[in-house]
Coordinates of C-alpha atoms in Angstrom, one line a residue:
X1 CA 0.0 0.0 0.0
X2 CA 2.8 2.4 1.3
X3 CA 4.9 1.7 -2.1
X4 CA 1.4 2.6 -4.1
X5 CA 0.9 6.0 -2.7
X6 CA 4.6 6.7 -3.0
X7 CA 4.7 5.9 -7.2
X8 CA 1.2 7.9 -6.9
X9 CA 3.2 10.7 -5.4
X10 CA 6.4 10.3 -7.8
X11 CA 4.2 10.7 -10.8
X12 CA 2.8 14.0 -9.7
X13 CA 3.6 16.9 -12.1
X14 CA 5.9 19.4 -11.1
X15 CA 2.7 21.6 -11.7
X16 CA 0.5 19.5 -9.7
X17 CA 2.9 19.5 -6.8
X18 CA 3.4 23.2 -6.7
X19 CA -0.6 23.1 -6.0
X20 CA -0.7 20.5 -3.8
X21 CA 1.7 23.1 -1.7
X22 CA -0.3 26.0 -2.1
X23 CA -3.1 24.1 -0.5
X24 CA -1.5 22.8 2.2
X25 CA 0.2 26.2 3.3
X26 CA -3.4 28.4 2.6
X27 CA -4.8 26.0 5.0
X28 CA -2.6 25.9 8.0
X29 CA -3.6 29.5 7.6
X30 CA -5.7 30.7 10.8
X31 CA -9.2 30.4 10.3
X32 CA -11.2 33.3 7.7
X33 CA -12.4 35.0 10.4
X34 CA -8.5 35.5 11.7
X35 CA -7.4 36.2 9.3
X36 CA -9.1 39.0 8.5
X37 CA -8.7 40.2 11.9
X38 CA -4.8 40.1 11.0
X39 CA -5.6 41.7 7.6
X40 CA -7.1 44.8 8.8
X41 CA -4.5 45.4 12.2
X42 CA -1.8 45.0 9.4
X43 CA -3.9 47.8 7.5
X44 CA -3.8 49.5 10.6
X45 CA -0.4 49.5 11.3
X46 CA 0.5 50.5 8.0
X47 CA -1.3 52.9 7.4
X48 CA 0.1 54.7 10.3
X49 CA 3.7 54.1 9.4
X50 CA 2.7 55.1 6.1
X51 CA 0.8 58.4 7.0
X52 CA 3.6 59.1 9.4
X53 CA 6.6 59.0 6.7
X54 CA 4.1 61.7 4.4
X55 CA 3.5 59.2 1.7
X56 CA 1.2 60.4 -1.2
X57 CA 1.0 60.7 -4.8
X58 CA -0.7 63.2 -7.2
X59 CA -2.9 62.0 -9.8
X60 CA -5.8 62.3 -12.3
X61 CA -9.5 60.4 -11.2
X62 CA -12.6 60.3 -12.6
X63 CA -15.2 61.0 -10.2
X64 CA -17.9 58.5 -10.5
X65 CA -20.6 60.2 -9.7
X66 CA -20.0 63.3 -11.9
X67 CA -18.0 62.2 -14.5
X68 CA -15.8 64.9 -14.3
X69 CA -11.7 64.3 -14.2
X70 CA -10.5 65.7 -10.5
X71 CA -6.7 66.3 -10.0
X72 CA -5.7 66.2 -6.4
X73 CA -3.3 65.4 -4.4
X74 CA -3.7 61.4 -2.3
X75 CA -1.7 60.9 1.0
X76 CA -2.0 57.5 3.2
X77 CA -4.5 58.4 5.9
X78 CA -3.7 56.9 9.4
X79 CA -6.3 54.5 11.4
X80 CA -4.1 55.5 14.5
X81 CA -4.7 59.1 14.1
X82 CA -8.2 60.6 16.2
X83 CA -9.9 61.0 13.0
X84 CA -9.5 57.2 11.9
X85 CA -10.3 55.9 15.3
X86 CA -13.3 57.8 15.2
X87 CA -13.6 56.5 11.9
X88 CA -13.5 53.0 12.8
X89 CA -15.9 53.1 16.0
X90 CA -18.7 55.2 14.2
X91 CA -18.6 52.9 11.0
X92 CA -18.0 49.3 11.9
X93 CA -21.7 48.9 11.7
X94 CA -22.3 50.8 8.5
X95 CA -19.5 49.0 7.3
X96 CA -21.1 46.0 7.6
X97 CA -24.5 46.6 6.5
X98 CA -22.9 48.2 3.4
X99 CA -21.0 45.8 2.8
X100 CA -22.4 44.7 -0.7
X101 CA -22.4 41.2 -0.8
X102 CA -24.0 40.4 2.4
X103 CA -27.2 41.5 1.5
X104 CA -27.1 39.8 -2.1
X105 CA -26.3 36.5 -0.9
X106 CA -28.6 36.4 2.2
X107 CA -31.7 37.7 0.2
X108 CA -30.5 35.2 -2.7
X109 CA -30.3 32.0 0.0
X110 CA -33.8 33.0 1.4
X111 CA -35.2 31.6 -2.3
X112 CA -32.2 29.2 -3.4
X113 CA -32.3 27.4 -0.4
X114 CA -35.7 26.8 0.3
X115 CA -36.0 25.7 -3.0
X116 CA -33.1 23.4 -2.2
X117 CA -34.9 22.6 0.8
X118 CA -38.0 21.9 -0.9
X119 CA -36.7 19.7 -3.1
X120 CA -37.1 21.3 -6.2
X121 CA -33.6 21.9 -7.1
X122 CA -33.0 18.3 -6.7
X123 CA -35.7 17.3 -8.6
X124 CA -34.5 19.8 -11.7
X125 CA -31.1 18.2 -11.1
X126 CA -32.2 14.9 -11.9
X127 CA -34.4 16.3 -14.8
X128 CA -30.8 17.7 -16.0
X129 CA -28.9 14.6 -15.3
X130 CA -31.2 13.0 -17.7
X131 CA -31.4 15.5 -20.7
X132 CA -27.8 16.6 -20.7
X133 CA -25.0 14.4 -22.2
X134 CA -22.2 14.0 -19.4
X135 CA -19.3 14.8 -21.9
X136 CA -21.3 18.7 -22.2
X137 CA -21.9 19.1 -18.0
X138 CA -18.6 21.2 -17.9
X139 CA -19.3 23.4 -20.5
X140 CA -22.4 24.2 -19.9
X141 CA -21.4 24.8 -16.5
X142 CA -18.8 27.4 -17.6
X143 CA -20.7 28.8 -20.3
X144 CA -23.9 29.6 -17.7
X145 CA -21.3 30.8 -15.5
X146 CA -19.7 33.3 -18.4
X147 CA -23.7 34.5 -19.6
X148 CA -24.9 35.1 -15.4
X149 CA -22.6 38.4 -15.6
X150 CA -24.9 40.0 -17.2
X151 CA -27.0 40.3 -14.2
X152 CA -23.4 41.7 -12.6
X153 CA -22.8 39.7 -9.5
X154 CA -25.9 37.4 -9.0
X155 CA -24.2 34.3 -10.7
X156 CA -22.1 34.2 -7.9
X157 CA -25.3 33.2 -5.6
X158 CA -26.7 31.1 -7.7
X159 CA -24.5 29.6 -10.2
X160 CA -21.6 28.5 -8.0
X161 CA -23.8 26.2 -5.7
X162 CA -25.4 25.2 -8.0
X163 CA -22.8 24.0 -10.2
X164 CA -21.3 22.1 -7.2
X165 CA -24.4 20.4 -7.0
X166 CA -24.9 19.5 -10.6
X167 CA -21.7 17.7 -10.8
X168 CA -22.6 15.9 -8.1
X169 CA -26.1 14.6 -9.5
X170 CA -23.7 13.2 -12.2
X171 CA -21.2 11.3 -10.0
X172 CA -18.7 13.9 -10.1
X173 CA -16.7 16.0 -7.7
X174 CA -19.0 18.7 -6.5
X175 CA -15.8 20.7 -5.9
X176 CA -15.1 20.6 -9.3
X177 CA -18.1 21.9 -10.5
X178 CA -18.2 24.7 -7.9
X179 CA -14.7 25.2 -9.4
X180 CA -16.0 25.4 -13.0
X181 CA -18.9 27.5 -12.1
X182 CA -16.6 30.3 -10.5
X183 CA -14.2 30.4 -13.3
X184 CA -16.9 31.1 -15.6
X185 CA -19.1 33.8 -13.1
X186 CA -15.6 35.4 -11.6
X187 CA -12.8 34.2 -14.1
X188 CA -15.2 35.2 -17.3
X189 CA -16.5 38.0 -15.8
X190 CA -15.9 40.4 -18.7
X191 CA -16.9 38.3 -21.5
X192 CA -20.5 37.9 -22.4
X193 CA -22.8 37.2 -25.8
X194 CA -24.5 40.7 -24.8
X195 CA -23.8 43.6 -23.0
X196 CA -24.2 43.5 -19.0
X197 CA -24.6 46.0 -16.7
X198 CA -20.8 46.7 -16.3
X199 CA -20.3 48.0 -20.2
X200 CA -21.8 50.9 -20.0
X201 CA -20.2 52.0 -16.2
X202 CA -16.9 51.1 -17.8
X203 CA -17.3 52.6 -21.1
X204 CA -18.7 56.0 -19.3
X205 CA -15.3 55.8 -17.3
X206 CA -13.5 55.8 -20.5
X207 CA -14.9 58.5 -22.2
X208 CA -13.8 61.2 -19.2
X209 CA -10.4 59.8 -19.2
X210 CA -10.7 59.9 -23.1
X211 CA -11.9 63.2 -23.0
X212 CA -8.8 64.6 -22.0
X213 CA -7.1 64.4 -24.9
X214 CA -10.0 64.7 -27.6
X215 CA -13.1 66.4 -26.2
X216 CA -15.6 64.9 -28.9
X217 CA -14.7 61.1 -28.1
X218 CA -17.3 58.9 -27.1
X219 CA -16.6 55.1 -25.8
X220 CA -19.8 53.2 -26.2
X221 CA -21.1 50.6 -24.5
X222 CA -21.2 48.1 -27.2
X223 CA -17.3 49.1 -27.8
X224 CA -16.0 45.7 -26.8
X225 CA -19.1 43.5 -28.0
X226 CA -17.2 42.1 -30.7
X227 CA -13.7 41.3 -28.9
X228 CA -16.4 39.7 -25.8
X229 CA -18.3 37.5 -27.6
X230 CA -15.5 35.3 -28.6
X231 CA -13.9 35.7 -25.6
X232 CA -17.5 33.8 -24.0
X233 CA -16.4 30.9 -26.2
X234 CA -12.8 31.0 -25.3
X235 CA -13.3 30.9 -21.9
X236 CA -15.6 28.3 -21.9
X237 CA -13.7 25.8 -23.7
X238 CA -11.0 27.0 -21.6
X239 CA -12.5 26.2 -18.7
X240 CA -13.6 23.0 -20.2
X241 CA -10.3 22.1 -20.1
X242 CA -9.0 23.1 -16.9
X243 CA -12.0 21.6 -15.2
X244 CA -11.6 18.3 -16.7
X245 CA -8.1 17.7 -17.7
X246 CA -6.3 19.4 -14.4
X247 CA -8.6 20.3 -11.7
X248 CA -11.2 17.3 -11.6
X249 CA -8.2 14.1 -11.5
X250 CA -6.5 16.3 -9.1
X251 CA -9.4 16.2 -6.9
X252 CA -9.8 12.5 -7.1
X253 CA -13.0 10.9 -6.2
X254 CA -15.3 12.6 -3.5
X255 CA -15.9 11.0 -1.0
X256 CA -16.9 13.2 1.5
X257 CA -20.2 14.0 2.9
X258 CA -22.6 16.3 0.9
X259 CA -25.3 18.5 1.7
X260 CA -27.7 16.5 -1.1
X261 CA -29.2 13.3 1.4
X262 CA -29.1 9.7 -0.4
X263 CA -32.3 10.0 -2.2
X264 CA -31.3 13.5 -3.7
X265 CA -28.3 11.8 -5.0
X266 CA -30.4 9.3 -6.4
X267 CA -29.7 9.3 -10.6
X268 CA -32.7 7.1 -11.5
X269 CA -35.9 8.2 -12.9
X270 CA -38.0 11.0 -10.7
X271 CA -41.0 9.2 -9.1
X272 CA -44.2 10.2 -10.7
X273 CA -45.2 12.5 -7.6
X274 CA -41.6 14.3 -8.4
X275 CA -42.5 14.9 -12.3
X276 CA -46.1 16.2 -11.4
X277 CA -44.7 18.3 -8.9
X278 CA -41.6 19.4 -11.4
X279 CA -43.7 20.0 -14.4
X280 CA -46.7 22.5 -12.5
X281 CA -43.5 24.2 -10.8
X282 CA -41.7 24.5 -13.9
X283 CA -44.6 25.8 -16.1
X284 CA -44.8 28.4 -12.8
X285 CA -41.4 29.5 -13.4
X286 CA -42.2 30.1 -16.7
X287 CA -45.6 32.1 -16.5
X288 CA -43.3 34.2 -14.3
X289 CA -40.6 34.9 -16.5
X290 CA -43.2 35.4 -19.3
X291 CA -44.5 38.1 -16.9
X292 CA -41.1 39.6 -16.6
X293 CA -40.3 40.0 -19.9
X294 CA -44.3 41.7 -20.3
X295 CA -43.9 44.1 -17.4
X296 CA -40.4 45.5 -19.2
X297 CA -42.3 45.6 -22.6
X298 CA -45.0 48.5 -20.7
X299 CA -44.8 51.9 -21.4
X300 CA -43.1 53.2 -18.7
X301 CA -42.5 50.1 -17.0
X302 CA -40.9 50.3 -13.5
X303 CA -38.3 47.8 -14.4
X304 CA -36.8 49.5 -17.1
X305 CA -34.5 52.8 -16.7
X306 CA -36.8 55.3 -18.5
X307 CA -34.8 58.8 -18.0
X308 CA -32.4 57.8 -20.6
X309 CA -34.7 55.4 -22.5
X310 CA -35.1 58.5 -25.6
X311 CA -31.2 59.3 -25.3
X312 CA -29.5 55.9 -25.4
X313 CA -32.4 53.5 -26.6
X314 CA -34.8 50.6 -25.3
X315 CA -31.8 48.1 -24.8
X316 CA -29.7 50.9 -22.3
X317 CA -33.4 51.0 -20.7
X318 CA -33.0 47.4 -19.4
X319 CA -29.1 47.1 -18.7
X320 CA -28.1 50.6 -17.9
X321 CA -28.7 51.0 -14.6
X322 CA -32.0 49.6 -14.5
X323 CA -34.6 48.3 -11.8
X324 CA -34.5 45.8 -13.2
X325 CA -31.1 45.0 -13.4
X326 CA -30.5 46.6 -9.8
X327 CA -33.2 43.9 -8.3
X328 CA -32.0 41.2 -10.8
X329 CA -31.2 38.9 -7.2
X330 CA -34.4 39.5 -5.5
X331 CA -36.4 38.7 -8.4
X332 CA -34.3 35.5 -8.4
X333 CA -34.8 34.9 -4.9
X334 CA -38.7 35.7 -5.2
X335 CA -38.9 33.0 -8.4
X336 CA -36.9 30.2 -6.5
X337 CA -39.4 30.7 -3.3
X338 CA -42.5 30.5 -5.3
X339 CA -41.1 27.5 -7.1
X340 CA -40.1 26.3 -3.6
X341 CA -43.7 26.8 -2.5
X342 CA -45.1 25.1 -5.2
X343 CA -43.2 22.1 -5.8
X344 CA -43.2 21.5 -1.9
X345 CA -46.8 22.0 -1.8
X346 CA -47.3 19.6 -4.7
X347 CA -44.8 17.3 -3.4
X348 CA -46.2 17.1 0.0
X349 CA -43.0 18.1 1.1
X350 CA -44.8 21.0 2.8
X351 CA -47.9 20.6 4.7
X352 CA -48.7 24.1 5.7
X353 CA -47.0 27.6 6.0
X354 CA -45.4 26.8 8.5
X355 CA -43.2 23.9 7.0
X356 CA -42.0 27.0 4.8
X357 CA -41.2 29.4 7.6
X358 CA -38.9 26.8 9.3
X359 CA -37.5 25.9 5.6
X360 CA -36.5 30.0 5.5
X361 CA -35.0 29.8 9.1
X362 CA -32.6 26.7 8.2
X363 CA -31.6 28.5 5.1
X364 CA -30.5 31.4 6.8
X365 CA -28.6 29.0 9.5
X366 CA -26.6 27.8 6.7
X367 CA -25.2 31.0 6.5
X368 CA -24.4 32.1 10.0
X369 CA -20.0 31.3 9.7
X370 CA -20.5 33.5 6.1
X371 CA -22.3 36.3 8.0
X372 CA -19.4 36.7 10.9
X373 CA -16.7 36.5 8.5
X374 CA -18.5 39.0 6.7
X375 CA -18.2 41.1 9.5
X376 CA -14.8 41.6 9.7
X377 CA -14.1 41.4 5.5
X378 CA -16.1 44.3 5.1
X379 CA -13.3 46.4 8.0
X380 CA -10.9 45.4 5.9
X381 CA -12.0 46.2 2.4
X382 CA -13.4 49.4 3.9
X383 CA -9.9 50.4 5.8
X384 CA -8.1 49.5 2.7
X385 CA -10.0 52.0 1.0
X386 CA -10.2 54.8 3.8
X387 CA -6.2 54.7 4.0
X388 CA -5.6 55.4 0.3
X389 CA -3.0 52.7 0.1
X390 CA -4.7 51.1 -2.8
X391 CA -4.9 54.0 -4.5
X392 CA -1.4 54.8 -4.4
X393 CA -0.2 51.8 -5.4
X394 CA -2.0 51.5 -8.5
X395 CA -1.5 55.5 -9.7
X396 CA 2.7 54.6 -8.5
X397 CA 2.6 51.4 -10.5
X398 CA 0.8 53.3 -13.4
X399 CA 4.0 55.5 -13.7
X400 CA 6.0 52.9 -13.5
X401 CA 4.3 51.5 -16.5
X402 CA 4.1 54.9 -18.2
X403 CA 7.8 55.5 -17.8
X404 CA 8.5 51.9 -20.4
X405 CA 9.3 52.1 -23.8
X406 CA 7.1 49.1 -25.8
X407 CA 5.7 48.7 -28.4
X408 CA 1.3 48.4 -28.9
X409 CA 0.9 44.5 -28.7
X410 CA 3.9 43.9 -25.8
X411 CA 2.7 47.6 -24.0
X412 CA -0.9 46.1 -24.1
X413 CA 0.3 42.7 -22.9
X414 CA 2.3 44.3 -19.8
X415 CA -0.9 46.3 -19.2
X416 CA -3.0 43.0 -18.9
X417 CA -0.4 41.9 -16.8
X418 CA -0.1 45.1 -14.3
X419 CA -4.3 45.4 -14.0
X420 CA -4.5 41.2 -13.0
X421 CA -1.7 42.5 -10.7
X422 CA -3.8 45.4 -9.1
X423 CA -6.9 43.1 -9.3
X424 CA -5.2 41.4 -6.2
X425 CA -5.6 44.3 -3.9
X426 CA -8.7 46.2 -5.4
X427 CA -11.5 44.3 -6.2
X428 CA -14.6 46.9 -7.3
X429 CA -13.6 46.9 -11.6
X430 CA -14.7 50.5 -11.8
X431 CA -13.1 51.7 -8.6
X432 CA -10.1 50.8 -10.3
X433 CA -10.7 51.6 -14.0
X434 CA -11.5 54.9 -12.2
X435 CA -8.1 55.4 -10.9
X436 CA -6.2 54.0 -13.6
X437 CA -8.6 55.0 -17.0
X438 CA -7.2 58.8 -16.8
X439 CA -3.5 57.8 -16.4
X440 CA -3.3 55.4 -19.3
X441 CA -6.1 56.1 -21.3
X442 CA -4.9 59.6 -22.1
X443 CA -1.3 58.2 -22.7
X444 CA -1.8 55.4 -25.2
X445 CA -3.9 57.2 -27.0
X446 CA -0.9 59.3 -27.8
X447 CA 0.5 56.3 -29.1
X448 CA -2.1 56.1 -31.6
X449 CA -3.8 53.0 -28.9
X450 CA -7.2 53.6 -29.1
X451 CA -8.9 53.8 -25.7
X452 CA -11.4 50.4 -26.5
X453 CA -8.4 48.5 -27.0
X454 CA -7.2 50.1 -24.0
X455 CA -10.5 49.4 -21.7
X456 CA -10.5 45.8 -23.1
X457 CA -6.7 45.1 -22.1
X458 CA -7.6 46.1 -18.8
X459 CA -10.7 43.7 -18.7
X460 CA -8.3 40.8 -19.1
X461 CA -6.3 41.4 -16.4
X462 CA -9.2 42.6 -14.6
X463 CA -11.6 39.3 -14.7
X464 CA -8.8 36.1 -14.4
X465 CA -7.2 37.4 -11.4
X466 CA -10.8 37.7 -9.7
X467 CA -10.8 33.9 -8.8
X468 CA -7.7 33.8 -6.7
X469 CA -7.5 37.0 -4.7
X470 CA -8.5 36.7 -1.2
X471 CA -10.0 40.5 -1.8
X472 CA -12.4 40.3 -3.7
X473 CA -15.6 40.8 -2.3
X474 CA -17.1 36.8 -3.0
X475 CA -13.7 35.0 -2.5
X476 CA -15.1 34.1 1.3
X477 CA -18.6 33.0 0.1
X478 CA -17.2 30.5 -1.9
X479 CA -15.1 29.2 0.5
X480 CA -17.7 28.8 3.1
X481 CA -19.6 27.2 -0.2
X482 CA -16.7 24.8 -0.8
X483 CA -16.8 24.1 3.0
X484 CA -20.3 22.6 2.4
X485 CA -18.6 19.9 0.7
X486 CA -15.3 19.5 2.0
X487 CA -15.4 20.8 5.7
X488 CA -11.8 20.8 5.7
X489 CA -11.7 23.5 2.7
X490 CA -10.0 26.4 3.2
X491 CA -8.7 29.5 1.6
X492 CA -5.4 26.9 0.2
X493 CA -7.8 24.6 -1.0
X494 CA -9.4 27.6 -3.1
X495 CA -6.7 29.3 -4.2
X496 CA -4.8 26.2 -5.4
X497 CA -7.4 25.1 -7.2
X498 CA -8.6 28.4 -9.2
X499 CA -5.0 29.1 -9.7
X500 CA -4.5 26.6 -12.8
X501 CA -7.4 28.8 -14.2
X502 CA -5.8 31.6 -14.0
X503 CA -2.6 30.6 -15.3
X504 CA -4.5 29.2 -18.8
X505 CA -7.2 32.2 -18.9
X506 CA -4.7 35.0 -18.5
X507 CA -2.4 33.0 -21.3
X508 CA -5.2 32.2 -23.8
X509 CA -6.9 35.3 -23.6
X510 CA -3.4 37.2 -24.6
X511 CA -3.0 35.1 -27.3
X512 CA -6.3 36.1 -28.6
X513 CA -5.6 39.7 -28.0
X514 CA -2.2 39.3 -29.4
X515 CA -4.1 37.3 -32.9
X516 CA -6.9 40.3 -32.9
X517 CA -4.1 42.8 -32.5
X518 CA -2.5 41.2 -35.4
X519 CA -5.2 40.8 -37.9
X520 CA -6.4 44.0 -37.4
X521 CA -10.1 42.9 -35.7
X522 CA -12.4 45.7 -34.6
X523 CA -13.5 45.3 -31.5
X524 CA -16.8 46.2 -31.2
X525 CA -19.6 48.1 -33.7
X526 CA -17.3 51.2 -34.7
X527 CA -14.2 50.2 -32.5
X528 CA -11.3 50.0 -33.9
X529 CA -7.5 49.0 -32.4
X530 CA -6.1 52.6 -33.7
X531 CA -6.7 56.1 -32.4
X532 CA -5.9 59.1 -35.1
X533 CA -4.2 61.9 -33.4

């Protein structure tokens, strides 16, 4: 047995071992929660020495709520001083509240997991298991994963558990698929078949910092459609790959306890109760939808963004800032419970109201370890940002960059490289593009780089370094998600295993940008590679 696990061992990749490492030291890391204690007394700390030794930088922002470029002057502001003490006491709570995630996953769990709890998910599981070939479960995975960004973060909610428990239904690793469906949500986040809800707050970023240097230059929204819809189909065969050829047979077989009981796991036929009750719950879902899509359709309809409707078109109307779009998770939440309540009702899974009130109150149990870390994640992401230290570093690496002599296709490929770099420490896509649009916007466009090529270089760097920084704003969520599955799962186990993504992401999507760059691709409906001084 002993001589077994040792050739097992021997025939590890170099690659695989260098994972297998990662894990191990990310999980004798001190619990989440500690962690982020840790995290914000180093912010802390730093920012005192920091504010102490005068460290600041000048630069160029776009404010996001006007539009208009600011020039000021950013110092490191100290937590130790009276001001950020007072800081700290009077908003811990709002921190909290704020802090965006929490909210969108709780109100998202009320629905996902009384349908889960209801049965109903199971049920549509099975339903998939037997409609789906199992070669195509990966893909599709990914590909969902890629398409939920329109909605902005709510695939991160939905898609990611769900995709754990998808592959499981099939006999896989439900880590895997959880794996699969946050490369696509997180890793993919900028590519899409249509525009999502961050185009147009990027593309409105660009045209300030664009601006600058010709006042008559517009980025559209649609400015990257072209360059992002292949870049949905790269991704997902990417992650096709990853998923199956490296990630999955890394994982092994599971063998741990799931959340799904025996019966859930269960890949035979449903019962006939279990199609009944699918079938009138699934035609329910559907009248709902077909509501939806009627209530956007009315004149004036609340779930459309009517004040720039005449300006900017019917389409802006529904992405842009929208109701609907801005309540994309609640409706989500409010179409899983009613599905819950029906199919459980059908079922006989629930008896009465009251089998549903306790369903709500176990969901929300589920989440009690997310909700304390979440506490003391949104501190840290909030002290970050009070200091200014993330600010500086990105405007000081941004000189750095600006100070380099390259030519377009290695200067855009250093670019990628220095926003997945940033990525690690900022995680809001327009906080940064805000910071970093009016320092290099502005100078490659006086090397003839038009500012789309420009906002799509940084989208690259931008979306594959989501899926391994601690920082961004889901990266505990999933772990507590992968914790569901693997109660030993930690931050290592994460990181090691949405590293390999990553790696082939950040390396296939430069090739592509390198090939469009090469042929001469527009990358969007009037978007070229080339700006004309």
């Amino acid at each position: 047995m002993d001589s077994a696990v040792k050739s097992s061992q021997e025939k590890k990749s170099l690659f695989q071992k260098c994972l297998d490492g990662i894990e191990i030291v990310g999980n004798k890391l001190p619990h989440p929660i500690t962690l982020f204690s840790l995290f914000c007394l180093a912010i802390i700390i730093i920012s005192a020495i920091t504010a102490a030794m005068g460290l600041s930088v000048e630069g160029e922002l776009v404010n996001r709520t006007t539009g208009e470029l600011e020039v000021s002057t950013i110092a490191a502001t100290s937590l130790l001083s009276r001001d950020g003490i007072v800081y700290m006491l009077e908003n811990a709570i709002t921190n909290f509240v704020n802090f965006a995630p929490l909210g969108m996953v709780l109100v998202g769990m009320l629905g996902i997991g009384t349908a889960e709890g209801s049965g109903y998910i199971s049920a549509l599981l099975k339903k998939t298991v037997a409609v789906t070939p199992a070669a195509l479960v990966t893909p599709m995975v990914v590909f969902l994963g890629v398409m939920s960004n329109i909605a902005s973060d709510a695939g991160y909610v939905v898609l990611v558990p769900l995709g754990a428990l998808i592959f499981m239904s099939f006999g896989r690793h439900p880590l895997a698929g959880l794996a699969a469906g946050f490369a696509g949500v997180s890793g993919g986040f900028s590519a899409n078949l249509i525009i999502g809800t961050i185009d147009p707050m990027l593309a409105g970023i660009s045209t300030s910092a664009a601006q600058m240097i010709d006042p008559t230059y517009t980025v559209q929204a649609t400015s990257n459609l072209y360059f992002m819809v292949a870049s949905t189909f790269l991704i997902t065969l990417l992650g096709w790959f990853v998923t199956d050829k490296i990630v999955e047979p890394r994982l092994g077989a599971y063998s741990g306890n799931s959340t799904l009981s025996k019966e859930d796991q269960d890949l035979q036929n449903l019962s006939d109760k279990e199609k009944k009750a699918l079938k009138i719950t699934n035609l329910t879902v559907l009248a709902m939808l077909v509501g939806i899509v009627i209530a956007i359709m009315l004149p004036n309809s609340p779930l459309r963004n009517v004040s720039i409707e005449q300006e900017q078109g019917f389409m802006a109307s529904i992405i842009d800032h929208s109701p609907l779009m801005n309540g994309f998770v609640l409706l989500i939440a409010i179409i899983f419970f009613v599905a819950a309540c029906v199919y459980g009702k059908v079922s006989g899974q629930f008896k009465n109201e009251k089998d549903i009130g306790n369903e709500l109150g176990k969901s929300m149990a589920s989440m009690g370890s997310y909700i304390a870390l979440a506490f003391v994640m949104a501190q840290f992401v909030n002290y970050f940002s009070y200091t200014n230290l993330g600010t500086i570093l990105a405007i000081n690496g941004a000189n750095l960059l600006q100070s380099m002599k390259m030519n377009s296709i290695v200067l855009m490929i250093v670019f990628v490289l220095f926003a997945g770099f940033i990525n690690l420490f900022m995680g809001s896509a327009s906080a940064k593009w805000a910071i970093m649009a009016p320092v290099f916007l502005p100078m490659f466009m006086k090397l003839q780089i038009s500012p789309e090529l420009t906002q799509v270089a940084y989208r690259i760097g931008d979306s594959t370094t989501n899926i391994i920084s601690p920082l961004m704003t889901y990266f505990a969520m999933i772990v507590i998600f992968a914790q569901k599955h693997d109660k030993k799962a930690g931050m290592g186990t994460l990181i090691s295993t949405m590293l390999p993504y990553t790696i082939v992401f950040l390396a296939g999507w430069i090739l592509m940008l390198i090939l469009w760059m090469t042929f001469k691709l527009p990358l969007g409906p009037g978007a070229g590679l080339v700006y004309g001084l």
